[in-house]
Short mmCIF file of N, CA and C in Angstrom, two decimals:
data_model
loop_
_atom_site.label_atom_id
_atom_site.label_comp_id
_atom_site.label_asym_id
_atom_site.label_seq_id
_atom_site.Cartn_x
_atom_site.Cartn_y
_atom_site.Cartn_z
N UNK A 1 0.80 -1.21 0.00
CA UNK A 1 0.00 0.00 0.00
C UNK A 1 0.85 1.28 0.00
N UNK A 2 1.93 1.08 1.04
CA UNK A 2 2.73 2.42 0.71
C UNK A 2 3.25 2.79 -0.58
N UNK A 3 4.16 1.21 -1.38
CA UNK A 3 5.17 1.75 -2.55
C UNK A 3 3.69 2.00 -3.41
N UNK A 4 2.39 2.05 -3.57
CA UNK A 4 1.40 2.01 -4.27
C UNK A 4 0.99 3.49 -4.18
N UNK A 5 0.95 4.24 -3.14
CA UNK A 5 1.15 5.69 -2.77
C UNK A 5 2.38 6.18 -3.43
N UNK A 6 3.65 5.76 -3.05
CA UNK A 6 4.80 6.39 -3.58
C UNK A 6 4.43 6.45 -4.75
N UNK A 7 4.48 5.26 -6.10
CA UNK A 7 4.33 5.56 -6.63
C UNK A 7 2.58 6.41 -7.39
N UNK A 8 2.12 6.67 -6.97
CA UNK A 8 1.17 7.56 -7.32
C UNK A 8 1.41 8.98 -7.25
N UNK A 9 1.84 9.29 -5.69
CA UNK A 9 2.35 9.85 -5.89
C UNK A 9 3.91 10.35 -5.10
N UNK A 10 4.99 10.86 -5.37
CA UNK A 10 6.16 10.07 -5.16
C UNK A 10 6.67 11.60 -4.78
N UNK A 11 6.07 12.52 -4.80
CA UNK A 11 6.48 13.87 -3.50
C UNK A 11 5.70 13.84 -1.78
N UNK A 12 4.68 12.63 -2.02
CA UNK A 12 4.19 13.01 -0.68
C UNK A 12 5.03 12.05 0.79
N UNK A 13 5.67 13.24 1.06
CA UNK A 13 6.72 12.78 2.01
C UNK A 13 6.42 11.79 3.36
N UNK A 14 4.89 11.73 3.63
CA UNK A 14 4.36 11.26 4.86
C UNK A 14 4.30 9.49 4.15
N UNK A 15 4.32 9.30 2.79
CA UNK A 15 4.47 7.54 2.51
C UNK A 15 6.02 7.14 2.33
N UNK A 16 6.77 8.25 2.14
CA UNK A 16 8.19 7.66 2.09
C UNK A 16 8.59 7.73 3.93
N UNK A 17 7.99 8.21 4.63
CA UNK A 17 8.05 8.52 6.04
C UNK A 17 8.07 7.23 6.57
N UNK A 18 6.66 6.87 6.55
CA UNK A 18 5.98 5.87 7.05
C UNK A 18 6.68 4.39 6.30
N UNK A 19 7.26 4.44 5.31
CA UNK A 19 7.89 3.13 4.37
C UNK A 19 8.95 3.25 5.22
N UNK A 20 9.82 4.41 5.31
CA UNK A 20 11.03 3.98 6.11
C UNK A 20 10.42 3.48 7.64
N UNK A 21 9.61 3.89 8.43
CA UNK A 21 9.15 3.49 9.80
C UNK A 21 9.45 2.07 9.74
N UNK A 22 8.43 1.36 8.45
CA UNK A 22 7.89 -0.05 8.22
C UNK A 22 9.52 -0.79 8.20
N UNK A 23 10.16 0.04 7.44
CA UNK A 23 11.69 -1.11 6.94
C UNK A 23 12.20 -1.27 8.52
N UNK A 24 12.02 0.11 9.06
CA UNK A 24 12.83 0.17 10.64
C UNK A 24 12.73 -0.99 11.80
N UNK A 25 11.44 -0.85 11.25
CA UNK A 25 10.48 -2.05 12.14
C UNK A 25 10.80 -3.37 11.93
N UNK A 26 11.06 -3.56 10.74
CA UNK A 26 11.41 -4.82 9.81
C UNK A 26 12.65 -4.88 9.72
N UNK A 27 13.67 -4.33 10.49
CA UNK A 27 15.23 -4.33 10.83
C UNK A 27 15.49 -3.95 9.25
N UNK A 28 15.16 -3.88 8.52
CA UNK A 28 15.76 -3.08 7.02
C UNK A 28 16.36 -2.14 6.92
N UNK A 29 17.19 -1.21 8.01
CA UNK A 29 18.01 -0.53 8.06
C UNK A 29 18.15 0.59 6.76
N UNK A 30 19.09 -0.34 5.62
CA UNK A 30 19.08 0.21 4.60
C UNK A 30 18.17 0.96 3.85
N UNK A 31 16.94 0.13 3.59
CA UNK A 31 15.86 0.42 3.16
C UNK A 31 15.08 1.65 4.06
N UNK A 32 15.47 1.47 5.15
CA UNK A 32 14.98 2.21 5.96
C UNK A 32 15.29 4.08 5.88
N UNK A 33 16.85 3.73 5.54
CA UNK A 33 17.69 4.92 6.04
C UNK A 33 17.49 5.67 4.18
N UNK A 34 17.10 5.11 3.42
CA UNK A 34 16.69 5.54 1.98
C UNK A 34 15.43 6.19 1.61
N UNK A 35 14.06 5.65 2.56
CA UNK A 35 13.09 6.33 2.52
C UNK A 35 13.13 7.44 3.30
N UNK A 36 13.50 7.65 4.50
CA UNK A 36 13.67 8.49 5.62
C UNK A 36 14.44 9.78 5.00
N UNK A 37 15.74 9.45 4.08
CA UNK A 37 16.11 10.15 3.61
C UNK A 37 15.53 11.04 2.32
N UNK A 38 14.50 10.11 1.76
CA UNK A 38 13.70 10.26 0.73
C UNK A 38 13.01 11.82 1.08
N UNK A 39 12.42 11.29 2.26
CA UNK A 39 10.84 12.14 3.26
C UNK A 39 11.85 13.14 3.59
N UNK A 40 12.89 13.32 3.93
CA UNK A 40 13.47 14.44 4.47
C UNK A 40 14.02 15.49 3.09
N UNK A 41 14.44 15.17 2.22
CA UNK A 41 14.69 15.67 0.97
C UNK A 41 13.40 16.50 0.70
N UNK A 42 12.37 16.05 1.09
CA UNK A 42 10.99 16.78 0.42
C UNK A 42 10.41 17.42 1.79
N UNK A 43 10.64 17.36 2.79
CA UNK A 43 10.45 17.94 4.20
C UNK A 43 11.44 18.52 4.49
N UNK A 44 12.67 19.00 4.26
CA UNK A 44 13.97 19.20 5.46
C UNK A 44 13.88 19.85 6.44
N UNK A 45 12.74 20.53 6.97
CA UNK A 45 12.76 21.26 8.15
C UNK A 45 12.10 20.04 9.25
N UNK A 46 11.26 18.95 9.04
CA UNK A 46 10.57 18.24 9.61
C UNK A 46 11.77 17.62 10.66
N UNK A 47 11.84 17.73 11.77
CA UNK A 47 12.62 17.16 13.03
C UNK A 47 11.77 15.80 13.47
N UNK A 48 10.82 15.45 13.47
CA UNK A 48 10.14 14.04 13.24
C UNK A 48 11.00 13.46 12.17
N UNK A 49 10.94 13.43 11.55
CA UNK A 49 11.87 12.86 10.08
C UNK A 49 13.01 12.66 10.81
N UNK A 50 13.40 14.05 10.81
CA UNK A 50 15.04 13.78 11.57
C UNK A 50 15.29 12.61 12.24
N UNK A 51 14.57 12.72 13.18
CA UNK A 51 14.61 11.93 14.86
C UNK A 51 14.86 10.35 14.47
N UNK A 52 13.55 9.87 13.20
CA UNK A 52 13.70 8.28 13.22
C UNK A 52 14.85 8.23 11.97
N UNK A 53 15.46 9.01 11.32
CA UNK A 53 16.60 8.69 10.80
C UNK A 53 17.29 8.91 11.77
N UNK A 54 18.12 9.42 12.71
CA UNK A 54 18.38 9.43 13.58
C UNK A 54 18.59 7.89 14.44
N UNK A 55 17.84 7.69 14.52
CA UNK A 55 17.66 6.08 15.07
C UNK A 55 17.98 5.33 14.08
N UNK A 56 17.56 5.13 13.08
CA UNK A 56 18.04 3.95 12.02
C UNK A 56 19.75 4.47 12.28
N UNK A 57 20.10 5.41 11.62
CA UNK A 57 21.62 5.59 11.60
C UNK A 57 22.48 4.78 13.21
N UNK A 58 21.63 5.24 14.18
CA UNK A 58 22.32 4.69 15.45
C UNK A 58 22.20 3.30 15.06
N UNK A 59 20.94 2.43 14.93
CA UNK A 59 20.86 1.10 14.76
C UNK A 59 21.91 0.56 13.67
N UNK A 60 22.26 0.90 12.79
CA UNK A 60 23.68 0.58 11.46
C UNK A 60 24.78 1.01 12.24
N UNK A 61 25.31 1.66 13.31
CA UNK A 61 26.42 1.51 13.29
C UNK A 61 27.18 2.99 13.68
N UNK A 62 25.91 4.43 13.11
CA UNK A 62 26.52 5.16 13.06
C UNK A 62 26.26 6.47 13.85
N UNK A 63 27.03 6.44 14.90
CA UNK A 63 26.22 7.16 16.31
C UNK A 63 26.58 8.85 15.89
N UNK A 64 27.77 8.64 15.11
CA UNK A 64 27.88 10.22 15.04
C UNK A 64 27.15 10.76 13.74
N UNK A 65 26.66 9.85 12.89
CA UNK A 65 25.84 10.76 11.77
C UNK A 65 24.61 10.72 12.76
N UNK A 66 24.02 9.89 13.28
CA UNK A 66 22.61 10.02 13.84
C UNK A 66 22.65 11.71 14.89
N UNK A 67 23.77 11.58 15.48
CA UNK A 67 23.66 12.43 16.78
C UNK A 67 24.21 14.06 15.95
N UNK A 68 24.28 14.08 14.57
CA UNK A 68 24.20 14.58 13.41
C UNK A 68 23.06 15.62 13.04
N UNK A 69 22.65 14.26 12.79
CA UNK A 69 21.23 14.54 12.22
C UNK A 69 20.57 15.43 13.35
N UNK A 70 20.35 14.64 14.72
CA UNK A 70 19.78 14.68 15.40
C UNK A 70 19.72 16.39 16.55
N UNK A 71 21.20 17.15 16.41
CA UNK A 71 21.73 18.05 16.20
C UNK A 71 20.86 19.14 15.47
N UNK A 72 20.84 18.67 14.28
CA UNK A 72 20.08 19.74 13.07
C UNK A 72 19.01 19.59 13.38
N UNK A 73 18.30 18.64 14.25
CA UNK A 73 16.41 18.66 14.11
C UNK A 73 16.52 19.81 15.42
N UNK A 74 17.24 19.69 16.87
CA UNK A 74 17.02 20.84 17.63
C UNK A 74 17.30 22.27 17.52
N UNK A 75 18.59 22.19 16.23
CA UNK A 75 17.77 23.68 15.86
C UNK A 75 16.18 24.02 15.52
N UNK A 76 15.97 23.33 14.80
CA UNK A 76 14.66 23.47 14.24
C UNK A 76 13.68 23.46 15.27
N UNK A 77 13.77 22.49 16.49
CA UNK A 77 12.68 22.30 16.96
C UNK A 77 13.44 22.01 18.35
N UNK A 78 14.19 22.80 19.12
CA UNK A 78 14.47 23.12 20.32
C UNK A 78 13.53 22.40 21.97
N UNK A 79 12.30 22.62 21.68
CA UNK A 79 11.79 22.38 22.49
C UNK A 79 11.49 20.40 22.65
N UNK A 80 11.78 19.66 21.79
CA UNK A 80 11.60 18.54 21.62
C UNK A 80 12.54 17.72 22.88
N UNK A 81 12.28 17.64 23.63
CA UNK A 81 13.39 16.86 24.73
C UNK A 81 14.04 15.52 24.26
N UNK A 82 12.88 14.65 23.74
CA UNK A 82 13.66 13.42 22.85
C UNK A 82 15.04 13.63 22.22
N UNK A 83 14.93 14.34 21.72
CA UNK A 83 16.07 15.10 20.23
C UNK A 83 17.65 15.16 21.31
N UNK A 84 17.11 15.89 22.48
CA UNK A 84 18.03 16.17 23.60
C UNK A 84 18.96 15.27 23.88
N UNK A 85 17.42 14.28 25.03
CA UNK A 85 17.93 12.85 25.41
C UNK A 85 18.60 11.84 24.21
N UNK A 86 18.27 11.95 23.33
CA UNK A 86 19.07 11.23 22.20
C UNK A 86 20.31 11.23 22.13
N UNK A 87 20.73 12.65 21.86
CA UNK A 87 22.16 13.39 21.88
C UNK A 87 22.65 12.97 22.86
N UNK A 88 22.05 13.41 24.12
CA UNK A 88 22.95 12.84 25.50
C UNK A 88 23.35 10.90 25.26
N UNK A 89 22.15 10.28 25.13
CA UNK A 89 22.91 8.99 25.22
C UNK A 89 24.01 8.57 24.11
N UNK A 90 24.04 8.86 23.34
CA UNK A 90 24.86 8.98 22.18
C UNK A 90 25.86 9.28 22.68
N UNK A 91 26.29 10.52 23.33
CA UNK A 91 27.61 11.41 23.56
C UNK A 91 28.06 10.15 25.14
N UNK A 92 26.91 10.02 25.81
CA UNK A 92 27.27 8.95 27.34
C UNK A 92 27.97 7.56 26.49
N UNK A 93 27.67 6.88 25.77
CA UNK A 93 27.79 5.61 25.11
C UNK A 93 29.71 5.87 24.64
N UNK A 94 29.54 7.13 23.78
CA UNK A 94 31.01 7.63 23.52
C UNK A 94 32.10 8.11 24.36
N UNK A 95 31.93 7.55 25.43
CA UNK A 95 32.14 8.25 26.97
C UNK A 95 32.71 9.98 26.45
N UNK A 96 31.60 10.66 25.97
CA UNK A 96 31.75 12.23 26.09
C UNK A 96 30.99 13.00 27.18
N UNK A 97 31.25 12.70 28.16
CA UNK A 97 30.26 12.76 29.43
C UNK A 97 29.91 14.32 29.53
N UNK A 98 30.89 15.11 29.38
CA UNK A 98 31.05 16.58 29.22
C UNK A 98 29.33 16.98 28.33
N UNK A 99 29.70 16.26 27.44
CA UNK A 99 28.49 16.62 26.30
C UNK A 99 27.20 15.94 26.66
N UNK A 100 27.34 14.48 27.07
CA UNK A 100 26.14 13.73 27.52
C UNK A 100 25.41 14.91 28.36
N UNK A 101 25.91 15.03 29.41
CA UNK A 101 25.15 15.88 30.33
C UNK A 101 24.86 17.37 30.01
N UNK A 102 25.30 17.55 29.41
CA UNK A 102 24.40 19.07 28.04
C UNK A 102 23.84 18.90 27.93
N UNK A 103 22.99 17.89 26.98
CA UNK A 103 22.48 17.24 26.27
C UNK A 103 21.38 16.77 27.24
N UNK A 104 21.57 16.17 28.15
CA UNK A 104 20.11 15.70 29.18
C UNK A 104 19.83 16.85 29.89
N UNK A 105 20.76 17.64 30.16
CA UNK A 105 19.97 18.84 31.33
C UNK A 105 19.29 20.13 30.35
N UNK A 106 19.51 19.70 28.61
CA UNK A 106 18.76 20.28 27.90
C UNK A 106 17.67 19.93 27.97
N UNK A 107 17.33 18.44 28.00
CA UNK A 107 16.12 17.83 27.84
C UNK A 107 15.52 17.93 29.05
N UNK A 108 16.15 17.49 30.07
CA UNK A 108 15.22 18.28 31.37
C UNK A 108 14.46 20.03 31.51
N UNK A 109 15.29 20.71 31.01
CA UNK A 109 15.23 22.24 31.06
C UNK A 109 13.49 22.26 30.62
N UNK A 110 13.83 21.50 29.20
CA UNK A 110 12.54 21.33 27.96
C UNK A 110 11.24 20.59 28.95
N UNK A 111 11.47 19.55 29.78
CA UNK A 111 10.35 18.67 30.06
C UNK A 111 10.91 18.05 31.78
N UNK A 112 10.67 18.64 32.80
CA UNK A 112 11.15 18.08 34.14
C UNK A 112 11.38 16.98 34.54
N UNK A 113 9.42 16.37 34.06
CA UNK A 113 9.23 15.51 34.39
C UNK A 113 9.45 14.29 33.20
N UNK A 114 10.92 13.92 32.89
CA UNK A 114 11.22 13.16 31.94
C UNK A 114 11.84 12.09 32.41
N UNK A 115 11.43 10.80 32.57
CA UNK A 115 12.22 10.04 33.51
C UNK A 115 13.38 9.26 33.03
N UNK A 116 13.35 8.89 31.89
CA UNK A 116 14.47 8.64 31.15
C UNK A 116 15.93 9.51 30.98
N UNK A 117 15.11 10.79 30.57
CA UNK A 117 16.14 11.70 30.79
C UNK A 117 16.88 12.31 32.25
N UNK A 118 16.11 11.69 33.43
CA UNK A 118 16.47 11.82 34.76
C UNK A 118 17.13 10.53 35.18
N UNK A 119 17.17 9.86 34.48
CA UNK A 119 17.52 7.97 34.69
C UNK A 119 18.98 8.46 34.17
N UNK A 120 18.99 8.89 32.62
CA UNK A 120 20.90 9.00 32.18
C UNK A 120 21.35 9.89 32.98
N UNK A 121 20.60 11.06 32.98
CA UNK A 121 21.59 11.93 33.60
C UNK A 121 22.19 11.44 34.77
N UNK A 122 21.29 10.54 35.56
CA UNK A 122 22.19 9.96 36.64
C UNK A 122 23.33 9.04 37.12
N UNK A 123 22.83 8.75 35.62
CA UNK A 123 23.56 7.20 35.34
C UNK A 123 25.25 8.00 34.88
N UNK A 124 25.27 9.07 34.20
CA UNK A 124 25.91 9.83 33.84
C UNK A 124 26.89 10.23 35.01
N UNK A 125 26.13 11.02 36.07
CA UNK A 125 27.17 11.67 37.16
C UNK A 125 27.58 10.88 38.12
N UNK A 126 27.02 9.32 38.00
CA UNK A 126 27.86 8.34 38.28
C UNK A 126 28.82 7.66 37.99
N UNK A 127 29.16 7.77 36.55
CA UNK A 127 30.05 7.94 35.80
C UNK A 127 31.45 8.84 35.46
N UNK A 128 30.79 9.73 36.29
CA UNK A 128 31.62 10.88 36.86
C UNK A 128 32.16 11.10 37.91
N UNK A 129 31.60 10.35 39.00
CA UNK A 129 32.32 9.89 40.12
C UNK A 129 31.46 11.12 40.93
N UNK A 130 30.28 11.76 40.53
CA UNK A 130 29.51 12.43 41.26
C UNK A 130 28.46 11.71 41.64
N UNK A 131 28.59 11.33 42.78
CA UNK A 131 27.29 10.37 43.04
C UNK A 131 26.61 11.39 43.76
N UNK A 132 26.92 12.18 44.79
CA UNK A 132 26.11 13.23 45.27
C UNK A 132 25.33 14.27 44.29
N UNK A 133 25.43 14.13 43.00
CA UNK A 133 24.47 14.99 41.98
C UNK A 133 23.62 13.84 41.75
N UNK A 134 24.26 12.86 41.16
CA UNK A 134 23.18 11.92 41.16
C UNK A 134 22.12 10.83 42.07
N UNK A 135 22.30 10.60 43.63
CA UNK A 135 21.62 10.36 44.28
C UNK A 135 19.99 11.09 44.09
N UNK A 136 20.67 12.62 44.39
CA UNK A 136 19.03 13.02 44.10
C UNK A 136 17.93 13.09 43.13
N UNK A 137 18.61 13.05 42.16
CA UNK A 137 18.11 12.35 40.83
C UNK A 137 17.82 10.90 41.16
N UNK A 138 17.99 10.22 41.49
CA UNK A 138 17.38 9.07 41.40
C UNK A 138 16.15 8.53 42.46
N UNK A 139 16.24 9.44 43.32
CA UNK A 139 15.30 9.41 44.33
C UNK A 139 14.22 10.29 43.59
N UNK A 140 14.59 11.24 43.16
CA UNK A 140 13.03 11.75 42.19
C UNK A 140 12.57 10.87 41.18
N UNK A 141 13.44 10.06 40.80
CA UNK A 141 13.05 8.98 39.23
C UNK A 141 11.84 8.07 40.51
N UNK A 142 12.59 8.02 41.11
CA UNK A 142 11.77 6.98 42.44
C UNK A 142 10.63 7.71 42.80
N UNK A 143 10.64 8.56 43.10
CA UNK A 143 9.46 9.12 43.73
C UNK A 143 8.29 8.87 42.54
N UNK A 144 8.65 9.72 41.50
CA UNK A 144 7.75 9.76 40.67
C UNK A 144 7.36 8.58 40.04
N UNK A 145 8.04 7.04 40.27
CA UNK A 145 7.60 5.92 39.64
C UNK A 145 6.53 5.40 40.94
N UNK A 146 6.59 5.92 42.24
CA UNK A 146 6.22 5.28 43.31
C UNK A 146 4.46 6.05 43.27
N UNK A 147 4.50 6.93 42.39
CA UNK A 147 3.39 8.08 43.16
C UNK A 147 2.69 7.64 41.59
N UNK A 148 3.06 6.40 40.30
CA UNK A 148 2.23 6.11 39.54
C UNK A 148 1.41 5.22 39.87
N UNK A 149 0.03 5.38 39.53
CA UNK A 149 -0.46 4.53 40.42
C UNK A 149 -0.92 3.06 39.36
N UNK A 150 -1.07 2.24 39.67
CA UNK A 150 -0.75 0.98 38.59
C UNK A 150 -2.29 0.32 38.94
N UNK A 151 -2.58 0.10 37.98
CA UNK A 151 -4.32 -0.31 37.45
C UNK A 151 -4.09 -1.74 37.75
N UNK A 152 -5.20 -2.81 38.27
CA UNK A 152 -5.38 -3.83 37.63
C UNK A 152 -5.94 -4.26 36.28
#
């Protein structure tokens, strides 16, 4: 149904979007990182676009084009904390800890209550041999997992 859209019609960037999603999903990497690139060629301001090329590139291998990419979508779209936390784990993984933690206390700045992004950062200044920055961070990751309240 998608390549049936593409080709119909083959500027509308939301089926080359969604084709790369499908390859992503389907570990197709390649295929993946071709449509994505497709949708962004005809979108380039779109930071959605960005983000899951972004991820395919990390999944192949390639942390610094993703964290790249991923770079150029927060100009565009600053307020996105994902985009942030991305960057940070990327730069933590590369032990660039300096930058990791830019990078998450951006994404905190953007969204407080982000628990992932309160999870690296801690994981981070433990890494740093600051455990006293990060204790309290982790007692808020705690708090706020303790105060969800869980359905049967």
């Amino acid at each position: 149904p998608l390549s049936k859209a593409i080709a119909l019609k083959p500027q509308y960037a939301e089926a080359h979007f969604e084709l790369g999603n499908a390859h992503a999903r389907a570990g197709q990497f390649d295929a993946a990182e071709r449509s994505l690139r497709r949708a962004l060629d005809l979108q380039p301001a779109n930071a959605g676009i960005m983000n899951n090329l972004g991820r395919v590139l990390l999944a192949i291998g390639r942390p610094e084009d993703a964290a790249a990419i991923w770079q150029r979508a927060v100009t565009l779209q600053p307020d996105l904390a994902l985009l942030h936390l991305n960057i940070g784990m990327v730069r933590a993984r590369q032990n660039r800890l300096d930058e990791a933690e830019q990078s998450l206390r951006r994404a905190l700045a953007v969204q407080a209550d982000y628990p992932e992004a309160v999870q690296q950062l801690a994981a981070v200044m433990l890494r740093r041999d600051r455990a006293h920055e990060a204790l309290p961070l982790l007692a808020q990751a705690l708090s706020r997992a303790e105060s969800v309240e869980i359905k049967a």
